[in-house]
XYZ file of C-alpha atoms in Angstrom:
716
model
C 17.809 -68.742 180.081
C 14.328 -69.196 181.511
C 13.470 -71.548 178.651
C 16.594 -73.617 179.406
C 15.743 -73.860 183.111
C 12.193 -74.988 182.334
C 13.531 -77.592 179.923
C 15.970 -78.913 182.558
C 13.169 -79.220 185.113
C 10.859 -80.965 182.664
C 13.457 -83.500 181.577
C 14.615 -84.173 185.121
C 11.072 -84.703 186.395
C 10.182 -87.028 183.562
C 13.342 -89.144 183.593
C 14.855 -88.924 187.069
C 18.322 -89.535 185.575
C 21.752 -88.144 186.498
C 22.844 -84.656 185.534
C 24.873 -85.749 182.504
C 21.835 -87.335 180.925
C 19.776 -84.235 181.712
C 22.339 -81.979 180.069
C 22.382 -84.210 176.995
C 18.607 -83.998 176.810
C 18.809 -80.217 177.154
C 21.301 -79.966 174.305
C 18.960 -82.017 172.138
C 16.021 -79.839 173.113
C 17.930 -76.643 172.313
C 19.017 -78.042 168.954
C 15.383 -78.309 167.953
C 14.291 -75.061 169.585
C 13.231 -73.453 166.356
C 10.545 -76.093 165.935
C 9.518 -76.241 169.579
C 6.055 -75.429 170.738
C 5.410 -72.790 173.331
C 3.848 -75.103 175.896
C 5.852 -77.763 177.727
C 3.870 -80.596 179.291
C 5.526 -82.284 182.263
C 4.272 -85.815 182.997
C 4.953 -87.996 185.987
C 6.725 -91.334 185.973
C 3.459 -93.218 185.724
C 2.757 -92.038 182.196
C 2.902 -95.017 179.818
C 4.488 -97.092 182.589
C 2.720 -100.379 181.940
C 1.009 -99.737 178.607
C 2.333 -101.065 175.312
C 2.331 -99.608 171.835
C 2.726 -102.875 169.927
C 2.891 -106.640 170.393
C 5.076 -109.182 168.608
C 3.532 -112.550 169.539
C 1.486 -112.402 166.347
C 4.875 -112.493 164.520
C 4.066 -109.154 162.869
C 4.517 -105.983 164.962
C 0.953 -104.874 165.577
C -0.742 -102.116 167.519
C -3.012 -103.743 170.159
C -6.155 -102.106 168.751
C -5.334 -103.452 165.278
C -5.011 -107.086 166.387
C -7.793 -109.669 166.388
C -5.883 -111.662 169.018
C -6.025 -111.277 172.789
C -2.451 -110.709 173.960
C -1.349 -109.584 177.423
C 2.068 -107.915 177.563
C 3.924 -107.597 180.867
C 6.482 -104.827 180.464
C 9.985 -104.686 181.879
C 8.937 -101.780 184.093
C 6.075 -103.783 185.615
C 8.440 -106.705 186.245
C 10.869 -104.360 187.990
C 8.251 -102.511 190.042
C 6.800 -105.766 191.347
C 10.223 -107.128 192.208
C 9.356 -110.236 190.204
C 12.012 -112.945 190.110
C 10.287 -115.780 188.257
C 7.253 -116.426 186.081
C 4.938 -117.293 188.970
C 5.288 -113.745 190.293
C 3.489 -112.444 187.187
C 0.309 -114.490 186.939
C -1.855 -111.920 188.695
C -1.188 -109.634 185.719
C -2.762 -111.999 183.180
C -6.495 -112.610 183.185
C -7.461 -116.273 183.062
C -4.027 -117.596 184.128
C -3.436 -119.293 187.496
C -0.944 -121.753 188.964
C -1.323 -125.453 188.150
C 1.982 -126.867 189.368
C 5.688 -126.039 189.048
C 6.064 -124.060 185.816
C 2.649 -125.151 184.511
C -0.442 -122.947 184.572
C -4.159 -123.161 183.961
C -5.116 -120.874 181.075
C -8.764 -120.397 180.170
C -9.508 -123.691 181.905
C -6.782 -125.835 180.301
C -3.393 -126.929 181.585
C -0.524 -125.268 179.741
C 3.149 -126.179 180.242
C 5.110 -125.093 177.178
C 7.085 -121.829 176.943
C 8.504 -120.076 173.880
C 11.504 -117.757 173.825
C 11.787 -115.034 171.179
C 9.047 -116.791 169.222
C 10.809 -120.165 169.090
C 9.972 -123.481 170.698
C 12.618 -124.706 173.124
C 12.750 -123.924 176.843
C 16.122 -123.768 178.668
C 14.221 -124.421 181.924
C 13.478 -128.054 181.180
C 11.481 -130.288 183.446
C 10.280 -128.693 186.661
C 12.307 -125.486 186.853
C 10.403 -122.181 186.819
C 11.630 -119.542 184.289
C 13.666 -116.678 185.800
C 13.144 -113.086 184.627
C 16.572 -111.453 184.926
C 17.323 -111.465 181.179
C 13.704 -110.965 180.081
C 12.607 -107.680 178.498
C 8.906 -108.488 178.482
C 6.521 -111.416 178.752
C 3.712 -111.880 176.241
C 0.816 -114.262 176.764
C -1.183 -115.065 173.646
C -4.630 -116.236 174.738
C -6.494 -119.055 173.043
C -5.303 -121.518 170.384
C -2.054 -120.417 168.755
C -1.528 -123.381 166.447
C -1.545 -121.347 163.233
C 1.540 -119.399 164.320
C 3.331 -121.716 166.718
C 2.303 -125.267 165.901
C 1.652 -127.736 168.703
C 0.182 -125.887 171.684
C -2.534 -126.131 174.312
C -5.792 -124.319 173.428
C -5.699 -122.010 176.464
C -2.725 -119.979 175.234
C 1.047 -119.798 175.380
C 3.854 -117.739 176.915
C 6.474 -116.008 174.789
C 9.480 -114.645 176.701
C 11.283 -111.843 174.870
C 14.934 -111.656 175.931
C 17.011 -108.519 176.443
C 19.223 -107.599 173.476
C 22.278 -105.349 173.164
C 21.469 -101.672 172.596
C 23.186 -98.688 171.020
C 22.092 -96.668 174.047
C 24.401 -97.085 177.018
C 22.640 -98.212 180.197
C 23.411 -100.358 183.189
C 22.495 -101.130 186.752
C 23.708 -102.830 189.899
C 21.327 -104.257 192.511
C 21.702 -106.056 195.818
C 18.895 -107.744 197.740
C 18.371 -109.112 201.228
C 15.279 -110.406 202.962
C 13.529 -112.950 205.109
C 14.425 -116.592 204.738
C 18.136 -115.686 204.780
C 17.666 -114.226 201.329
C 20.619 -112.480 199.723
C 21.871 -111.833 196.234
C 22.610 -109.303 193.571
C 22.723 -108.580 189.892
C 24.629 -106.437 187.426
C 23.919 -105.708 183.789
C 25.138 -103.259 181.186
C 24.608 -102.603 177.513
C 25.964 -100.067 175.094
C 27.811 -99.357 171.856
C 31.364 -100.267 170.927
C 31.014 -98.109 167.829
C 28.239 -97.148 165.405
C 27.952 -100.758 164.238
C 28.613 -103.010 167.234
C 26.829 -103.068 170.597
C 27.275 -105.412 173.551
C 25.305 -106.637 176.558
C 26.395 -108.550 179.629
C 24.823 -109.428 182.931
C 24.907 -111.720 185.940
C 22.264 -112.606 188.517
C 22.706 -114.563 191.747
C 20.291 -115.209 194.591
C 20.212 -117.637 197.499
C 17.291 -118.028 199.854
C 15.494 -120.512 202.037
C 12.087 -121.560 200.784
C 9.131 -121.738 203.190
C 9.026 -125.544 203.159
C 11.258 -127.254 205.757
C 14.865 -127.742 204.547
C 13.971 -126.290 201.111
C 16.108 -123.683 199.401
C 16.739 -122.023 196.059
C 20.173 -120.986 194.805
C 20.107 -119.488 191.294
C 22.830 -118.214 188.983
C 22.132 -116.726 185.562
C 24.773 -115.344 183.192
C 23.720 -113.463 180.085
C 25.776 -112.035 177.233
C 25.189 -110.780 173.725
C 26.571 -108.833 170.787
C 24.810 -107.071 167.913
C 26.276 -106.034 164.580
C 23.978 -103.564 162.801
C 24.823 -102.705 159.202
C 21.506 -101.013 158.484
C 20.243 -103.352 155.797
C 21.207 -106.322 157.984
C 21.503 -106.858 161.733
C 22.870 -109.924 163.513
C 22.524 -110.614 167.247
C 24.317 -113.424 169.075
C 23.376 -114.366 172.653
C 24.431 -116.855 175.291
C 22.683 -117.778 178.566
C 23.981 -119.948 181.364
C 21.484 -121.101 183.989
C 22.329 -122.923 187.212
C 19.698 -123.744 189.817
C 20.266 -125.717 193.005
C 16.983 -126.476 194.766
C 17.488 -128.087 198.148
C 14.945 -130.616 199.474
C 13.119 -130.660 196.151
C 11.209 -131.672 193.990
C 8.291 -130.354 196.002
C 4.845 -131.863 195.968
C 1.985 -130.491 198.040
C 0.548 -131.276 201.461
C -2.344 -133.697 201.999
C -5.732 -132.155 202.830
C -8.975 -133.233 204.502
C -12.415 -133.357 202.912
C -12.778 -129.588 203.347
C -9.491 -128.796 201.621
C -7.589 -127.912 204.818
C -3.978 -128.994 205.200
C -3.300 -132.022 207.418
C 0.136 -130.643 208.257
C 1.762 -127.288 208.803
C 2.213 -125.436 205.488
C 5.987 -125.668 205.972
C 5.907 -129.483 206.054
C 8.093 -131.140 203.440
C 7.946 -134.737 202.222
C 11.625 -134.543 201.226
C 14.693 -135.282 203.324
C 17.367 -132.592 203.893
C 19.688 -134.408 201.468
C 17.163 -134.373 198.602
C 17.696 -131.965 195.725
C 16.880 -130.820 192.212
C 19.660 -129.326 190.088
C 19.449 -127.687 186.678
C 22.389 -126.907 184.430
C 21.446 -125.284 181.146
C 23.297 -123.407 178.407
C 21.625 -121.702 175.464
C 23.174 -120.149 172.333
C 21.017 -118.030 170.049
C 21.659 -116.173 166.832
C 19.218 -113.919 164.991
C 19.660 -112.327 161.570
C 17.341 -109.494 160.498
C 17.281 -108.240 156.931
C 15.534 -105.304 155.255
C 16.238 -105.870 151.551
C 13.486 -103.404 150.625
C 11.451 -100.715 152.342
C 8.406 -102.993 152.403
C 10.106 -106.300 153.185
C 11.498 -107.541 156.494
C 13.076 -110.968 156.987
C 14.341 -112.583 160.180
C 16.045 -115.921 160.790
C 16.683 -117.332 164.286
C 18.540 -120.410 165.516
C 18.973 -121.626 169.101
C 20.818 -124.526 170.720
C 20.048 -125.646 174.289
C 21.965 -128.236 176.303
C 20.336 -128.900 179.653
C 20.602 -131.470 182.407
C 18.205 -131.837 185.328
C 19.171 -134.115 188.223
C 16.697 -135.070 190.949
C 16.868 -137.158 194.100
C 13.725 -136.858 196.176
C 11.041 -138.614 198.221
C 7.634 -138.886 196.565
C 4.450 -139.247 198.706
C 3.032 -142.569 197.594
C 0.375 -143.791 200.086
C -1.557 -141.908 202.758
C -1.628 -143.692 206.148
C -4.122 -143.721 209.004
C -1.946 -145.409 211.604
C -4.171 -144.842 214.633
C -7.325 -145.710 212.649
C -9.291 -142.625 213.679
C -10.467 -141.922 210.142
C -7.915 -139.174 209.596
C -4.659 -139.544 207.674
C -1.664 -138.844 209.883
C 1.355 -139.970 207.830
C 2.500 -140.882 204.345
C 4.549 -143.740 202.944
C 7.204 -142.519 200.513
C 9.028 -143.599 197.399
C 12.619 -142.548 196.733
C 13.388 -141.479 193.166
C 16.788 -141.035 191.559
C 16.354 -139.365 188.172
C 18.408 -137.604 185.528
C 17.132 -135.958 182.364
C 19.445 -134.704 179.648
C 18.127 -132.693 176.688
C 19.724 -131.362 173.523
C 17.355 -128.965 171.767
C 17.700 -127.273 168.375
C 15.238 -124.606 167.246
C 15.134 -122.827 163.884
C 12.658 -120.293 162.589
C 12.223 -117.716 159.887
C 9.681 -115.054 159.006
C 9.186 -112.717 156.083
C 6.763 -109.788 156.262
C 5.870 -107.996 153.040
C 3.728 -104.881 153.156
C 2.127 -102.740 150.486
C -0.090 -99.676 150.404
C -2.387 -99.544 147.409
C -4.155 -96.311 148.325
C -4.739 -94.041 151.272
C -7.321 -96.476 152.696
C -6.132 -99.849 151.406
C -3.011 -101.704 152.548
C -1.897 -105.296 152.911
C 0.664 -107.347 154.841
C 1.701 -110.929 154.181
C 3.489 -113.099 156.720
C 5.202 -116.293 155.598
C 7.361 -118.416 157.829
C 8.639 -121.758 159.006
C 9.968 -123.352 162.179
C 11.778 -126.560 162.984
C 12.737 -128.018 166.348
C 14.355 -131.181 167.668
C 14.654 -132.463 171.221
C 16.912 -135.468 171.831
C 16.611 -136.638 175.394
C 18.073 -139.282 177.636
C 16.538 -140.129 180.985
C 17.876 -142.365 183.748
C 15.537 -143.348 186.545
C 15.245 -145.739 189.452
C 12.824 -145.811 192.339
C 12.314 -147.636 195.599
C 8.986 -147.769 197.465
C 8.874 -147.759 201.238
C 6.372 -149.444 203.546
C 3.841 -148.186 206.041
C 6.308 -149.133 208.800
C 10.077 -148.493 208.861
C 12.186 -151.213 207.255
C 15.931 -151.478 206.696
C 17.080 -150.283 203.276
C 13.695 -148.699 202.448
C 12.330 -145.116 202.631
C 10.714 -144.373 205.982
C 7.134 -143.151 206.342
C 6.791 -139.529 207.459
C 4.385 -138.162 210.047
C 2.319 -135.065 209.237
C 2.275 -133.505 212.717
C 5.599 -134.668 214.184
C 7.831 -135.466 211.207
C 11.183 -137.061 212.027
C 13.713 -136.411 209.294
C 16.881 -138.408 208.688
C 15.362 -141.461 210.371
C 16.558 -143.374 207.318
C 19.579 -142.708 205.143
C 19.071 -142.579 201.339
C 22.741 -143.556 200.927
C 21.849 -146.962 202.418
C 18.775 -147.627 200.261
C 18.874 -150.823 198.217
C 18.247 -148.950 194.964
C 17.675 -150.937 191.782
C 19.728 -150.167 188.708
C 18.630 -147.105 186.746
C 16.476 -147.619 183.668
C 17.613 -145.746 180.578
C 15.102 -144.269 178.131
C 15.979 -142.372 174.973
C 13.520 -140.059 173.252
C 13.501 -138.092 170.015
C 11.031 -135.340 169.187
C 10.726 -133.573 165.839
C 8.475 -130.645 164.954
C 8.354 -128.556 161.772
C 5.773 -126.326 160.215
C 5.087 -123.789 157.460
C 2.557 -120.975 157.645
C 1.135 -118.088 155.642
C -1.054 -115.272 156.936
C -2.569 -112.328 155.069
C -3.714 -109.094 156.695
C -5.845 -106.749 154.566
C -6.783 -103.261 155.755
C -9.606 -101.382 154.030
C -10.394 -98.153 155.788
C -11.251 -99.075 159.356
C -11.665 -102.796 158.619
C -8.796 -105.246 159.119
C -9.233 -108.866 157.982
C -6.714 -111.663 158.603
C -6.636 -115.239 157.352
C -3.906 -117.788 157.920
C -3.121 -121.470 157.493
C -0.335 -123.676 158.795
C 0.714 -127.249 158.138
C 2.743 -129.205 160.706
C 4.588 -132.497 160.742
C 5.591 -134.197 163.957
C 7.401 -137.311 165.112
C 7.838 -138.729 168.628
C 10.011 -141.752 169.267
C 10.902 -143.432 172.552
C 13.442 -146.242 173.027
C 13.208 -148.307 176.200
C 16.225 -149.941 177.846
C 15.335 -153.293 176.230
C 15.410 -151.695 172.791
C 11.626 -151.513 172.394
C 10.702 -148.661 170.065
C 7.488 -146.732 170.588
C 6.532 -143.820 168.450
C 4.321 -142.124 165.999
C 4.535 -139.517 163.275
C 1.845 -137.524 161.586
C 0.711 -134.126 160.410
C -2.044 -131.626 160.966
C -3.319 -128.261 159.773
C -4.391 -125.265 161.809
C -6.225 -122.102 160.820
C -6.947 -118.575 161.949
C -9.530 -116.067 160.747
C -9.889 -112.627 162.284
C -11.707 -109.337 161.791
C -11.122 -105.930 163.407
C -13.304 -102.836 163.050
C -11.637 -99.616 164.199
C -14.824 -97.891 165.366
C -12.663 -94.924 166.296
C -8.934 -94.425 166.567
C -9.220 -95.392 170.234
C -11.898 -98.127 170.059
C -11.854 -101.443 168.198
C -14.226 -104.370 167.920
C -12.595 -107.723 167.130
C -13.454 -111.362 166.525
C -11.493 -114.439 165.546
C -11.667 -118.160 164.924
C -8.540 -120.190 165.672
C -7.553 -123.842 165.980
C -4.872 -125.890 167.744
C -3.533 -129.427 167.929
C -1.489 -131.529 170.358
C 0.013 -134.898 169.337
C -0.718 -137.709 171.747
C 2.249 -138.772 173.861
C 4.651 -141.326 172.401
C 3.896 -143.721 175.274
C 0.223 -143.710 174.291
C 0.879 -144.788 170.692
C 1.442 -148.495 171.429
C -0.517 -150.485 168.795
C -1.350 -153.034 171.479
C -3.314 -150.285 173.257
C -5.177 -149.322 170.100
C -2.675 -146.752 168.809
C -1.599 -144.810 166.947
C -4.051 -142.038 167.750
C -4.792 -138.796 165.975
C -3.850 -135.582 167.823
C -6.043 -133.817 170.329
C -7.527 -130.786 168.595
C -9.046 -127.513 169.722
C -10.928 -124.577 168.244
C -12.066 -121.226 169.559
C -14.540 -118.509 168.695
C -13.763 -115.183 170.367
C -14.983 -111.611 170.182
C -14.578 -108.423 172.138
C -13.663 -104.781 172.379
C -10.344 -102.983 172.871
C -9.825 -99.360 173.847
C -7.096 -96.757 174.262
C -9.189 -93.995 175.803
C -8.249 -90.579 177.202
C -5.441 -90.067 174.766
C -4.235 -93.630 175.200
C -3.965 -93.384 178.978
C -6.476 -96.205 179.494
C -5.805 -99.412 177.590
C -8.383 -102.164 177.983
C -9.455 -105.415 176.391
C -12.680 -107.315 177.012
C -13.123 -110.644 175.248
C -15.765 -113.378 175.290
C -14.793 -116.846 174.079
C -15.780 -120.478 173.641
C -13.089 -123.143 173.278
C -13.721 -126.793 172.422
C -11.078 -129.494 172.832
C -11.689 -132.825 171.111
C -10.182 -136.265 170.684
C -8.918 -136.828 174.204
C -7.587 -140.271 175.191
C -9.645 -142.355 177.612
C -9.761 -146.002 178.653
C -11.661 -148.260 176.264
C -14.790 -149.647 177.998
C -14.089 -152.988 176.304
C -10.844 -153.368 178.247
C -8.499 -155.659 176.284
C -10.547 -156.978 173.338
C -7.460 -158.413 171.568
C -6.364 -160.341 174.626
C -2.748 -159.111 174.321
C -2.490 -158.195 178.008
C -2.699 -154.428 177.511
C -5.930 -152.518 178.043
C -6.954 -150.391 175.079
C -7.404 -146.638 174.853
C -9.794 -144.705 172.645
C -9.591 -141.123 171.387
C -12.969 -139.743 172.243
C -14.567 -136.940 174.107
C -14.910 -133.193 174.242
C -14.189 -130.455 176.754
C -15.782 -127.019 176.422
C -14.447 -123.847 178.004
C -16.582 -120.692 178.091
C -15.866 -117.356 179.675
C -14.699 -113.788 179.391
C -11.500 -111.849 180.191
C -10.943 -108.226 181.150
C -7.525 -106.541 181.135
C -6.948 -102.878 181.986
C -3.729 -100.808 182.128
C -4.413 -97.214 183.056
C -2.568 -94.025 183.927
C -5.184 -92.716 186.344
C -3.151 -89.543 186.858
C 0.366 -88.470 185.969
C 1.511 -90.211 189.148
C -0.965 -93.035 189.643
C -0.999 -96.197 187.522
C -3.240 -99.274 187.751
C -3.370 -102.712 186.152
C -6.510 -104.772 186.638
C -7.399 -108.240 185.372
C -10.551 -110.288 185.806
C -11.582 -113.578 184.264
C -14.649 -115.786 184.455
C -14.369 -119.328 183.130
C -16.499 -122.458 183.089
C -14.693 -125.537 181.762
C -16.611 -128.824 181.611
C -16.563 -132.219 179.971
C -19.288 -132.086 177.337
C -18.722 -135.557 175.869
C -17.010 -138.700 177.219
C -17.222 -142.473 177.007
C -18.957 -142.901 180.350
C -16.041 -144.869 181.795
C -13.054 -142.692 182.681
C -12.648 -138.920 182.494
C -9.962 -137.317 180.309
C -6.642 -136.279 181.840
C -6.695 -133.288 184.220
C -10.411 -133.735 184.862
C -12.425 -135.344 187.596
C -15.605 -137.424 187.638
C -17.939 -134.483 188.277
C -17.152 -133.093 184.844
C -14.973 -130.175 185.952
C -11.369 -129.692 184.995
C -8.773 -129.621 187.762
C -7.394 -126.266 188.954
C -9.744 -124.349 186.669
C -11.178 -121.505 188.795
C -14.446 -119.903 187.753
C -13.263 -116.453 188.797
C -9.861 -114.808 189.058
C -9.041 -111.202 189.933
C -5.659 -109.493 190.005
C -4.569 -105.887 190.390
C -1.473 -103.771 190.921
C -1.692 -100.072 191.747
C 1.287 -97.742 192.125
C 1.201 -94.123 193.294
C 4.179 -91.802 192.933
C 4.062 -89.139 195.649
C 5.025 -85.886 193.858
C 8.293 -84.177 194.777
C 9.327 -86.856 197.286
C 10.857 -89.689 195.271
C 8.507 -92.063 197.102
C 6.138 -94.523 195.448
C 3.603 -96.768 197.185
C 2.184 -99.890 195.559
C -0.433 -102.462 196.466
C -1.328 -105.656 194.623
C -3.996 -108.275 195.102
C -4.664 -111.755 193.780
C -8.020 -113.544 194.115
C -8.692 -117.085 192.874
C -12.054 -118.757 193.395
C -12.685 -122.294 194.618
C -11.389 -125.131 192.430
C -11.000 -128.891 192.603
C -7.882 -131.043 192.504
C -7.155 -134.036 190.276
C -8.574 -136.202 193.078
C -11.800 -134.142 193.282
C -10.777 -132.482 196.542
C -11.725 -128.843 197.141
C -9.046 -126.196 196.608
C -10.446 -123.282 198.587
C -10.639 -119.717 197.354
C -8.046 -117.194 198.482
C -7.374 -113.465 198.335
C -3.864 -112.291 199.144
C -2.234 -108.872 199.084
C 1.294 -107.687 198.369
C 2.782 -104.247 198.696
C 5.919 -102.213 198.172
C 7.509 -98.886 199.022
C 10.062 -97.469 196.588
C 12.339 -94.480 197.118
C 14.170 -92.977 194.145
C 16.930 -90.409 194.387
C 18.806 -89.660 191.190
C 20.318 -92.929 190.032
C 19.483 -94.719 193.306
C 16.441 -96.902 193.960
C 15.538 -98.551 197.256
C 12.568 -100.911 197.301
C 10.865 -102.690 200.186
C 8.555 -105.484 199.024
C 6.193 -107.491 201.282
C 4.357 -110.552 199.936
C 1.225 -112.042 201.491
C 0.907 -109.056 203.820
C -1.670 -110.698 206.075
C 0.169 -114.041 206.178
C -2.809 -115.984 204.835
C -2.615 -119.784 204.780
C -3.900 -120.991 201.417
C -3.436 -123.528 198.631
C -2.088 -122.046 195.408
C -3.278 -125.129 193.467
C -4.289 -128.744 193.923
C -2.660 -131.955 192.795
C -3.885 -135.403 193.864
C -4.822 -136.964 197.200
C -1.363 -138.372 197.992
C 0.508 -135.392 196.522
C -1.775 -132.927 198.283
C -2.273 -129.231 197.585
C 0.591 -126.827 196.874
C 0.730 -124.324 199.759
C 1.086 -120.652 198.984
C 4.062 -118.889 200.480
C 3.654 -117.277 203.925
C 4.468 -113.620 204.507
C 7.941 -112.640 203.334
C 9.829 -109.431 202.673
C 12.949 -108.189 200.967
C 14.835 -104.928 200.454
C 16.469 -104.197 197.110
C 18.977 -101.401 196.555
C 19.790 -100.456 192.982
C 22.065 -97.999 191.185
C 21.549 -97.039 187.528
C 24.375 -95.791 185.332
């Protein structure tokens, strides 16, 4: 009896689940009582809260200490505890990653815009929408060039979003949220078995709130469903996602700044009219087949179809104005843009992992795979540029200090006919990687070959395009100094095809892809029985073959200035990531990155894209610090959390200073049985700051002012 009561207390303290689940756990514990040990260890909720046992972005499940790659994994529990809604809420948790603009980030000094889902190219959030996290189980960021595994990619790294799948374990939750900015919404999700073979998942998320910028708002709906059939030797999972986003008074640019990087208008100022908008409608279907034809062979095949349409009508800042001629800009002339982008995306991929153990100390794994993706797009666009003074049928200028909205009516603009552009993108690659383990040494070597084709058709039928191929490589070495300490190093390469618009033969095209390579080394730990996971890496990345203007201008005399592929950018730095259970009730994540990205070779005429004349890359901070600490007060159900995000001074695309900032967020969570109540406050001290820079007319993107929300959840 005493043993049963102790077991009940231990299970209840560790899981904080309803009585039925506790009783089930007790039954299981009693069933194995004959093999039980005499001592029962009770751990708090913090234990293993944010740590991970394996990563999948290397396309072979790998223990972090056994990988030569630097991969940051953001767990579902961390996403939930931080109340994160979209990808931008997570960047503090990844060393070396900061906001660039919209869904784009700066990673290890380089701009990165492409997202992968379940290891496949193809993003349902096309264009300028930011990925939502409702149906995401975890987020993995693979640092450095990932060309050998994923093909075309920026050298700073890439995001892989792992979606939630149906489970044979029944679970579900309902949440409602309300907060500042007239924020309200809710979500429901459930998963569980139909029988021993079939399991289902379904969920819905809705949220509506005003954004800090004048007239701006965000209304999001996400529907998620899936079914899994598991026959043991084979498992098939089918999923469907429906995404609808209505962003009022968007698409948002920044706010103009002075020579010291200070805003010329209130941070809530918006260059858009109340009638402006951005709308996304996206549907994704995904199927994944997993096979285990032998004990040492695993095969998976995945296919995904995305149909997405993004519609935008907005006012773009086009020319800064000094109307009273005092040397300070006080208004902006605007351009009205009417745009539609339609994308049909197919993604296919397959992997086979064969493993063998030759002796107690020697084993080997081989990864072989392929991927293929297509993106057929149609874009319609028209634009109308206003003047410095109001004129009938044209966009009005807008004052920074005393903006007058609706002074002109977009419905009465004399818009030109829309221009239609059709584009086709094709990517396919094959790769092989071998991982050999001899004692405490792990060596990996991989090669990939890619083919690509980009074609664009203008309204007049003009065809612009280019196709080519490239190879990428990866070499890595891990030494398990101890079971809880590893030293690692790797060499990896990447490539990025030049844009189709840059391949015009009259401009000197076609051009070979931009390439990158990295040398990296570091140490990983899982100290104190695995309670402290850490990774420290030092790297050097070089990016070559960037397009710049030809100093000769137009040597052929065909009316189009030439481009040349020349130049080099070098990124150097180090990253530190820590996830620690400081006590049974206190957990901490800490990230720090130092980076120095500079142009190390150019043509002396024009800098490469995303760089400025002083040799620095835009929005590439030298230092970035992020932390999140959560303390569970024993025996109360209360948890207190505090997070911080520091980004050092940067420069914008127009060589304007983007000043450093340090902001803090916090939360209080109360848990009682299946109930959770969370109060979250962002930017506690209401600091005015720029999250990133753009250009002089587009300004800097202001960070959000202080906001708060309360979320009430019930788990079943």
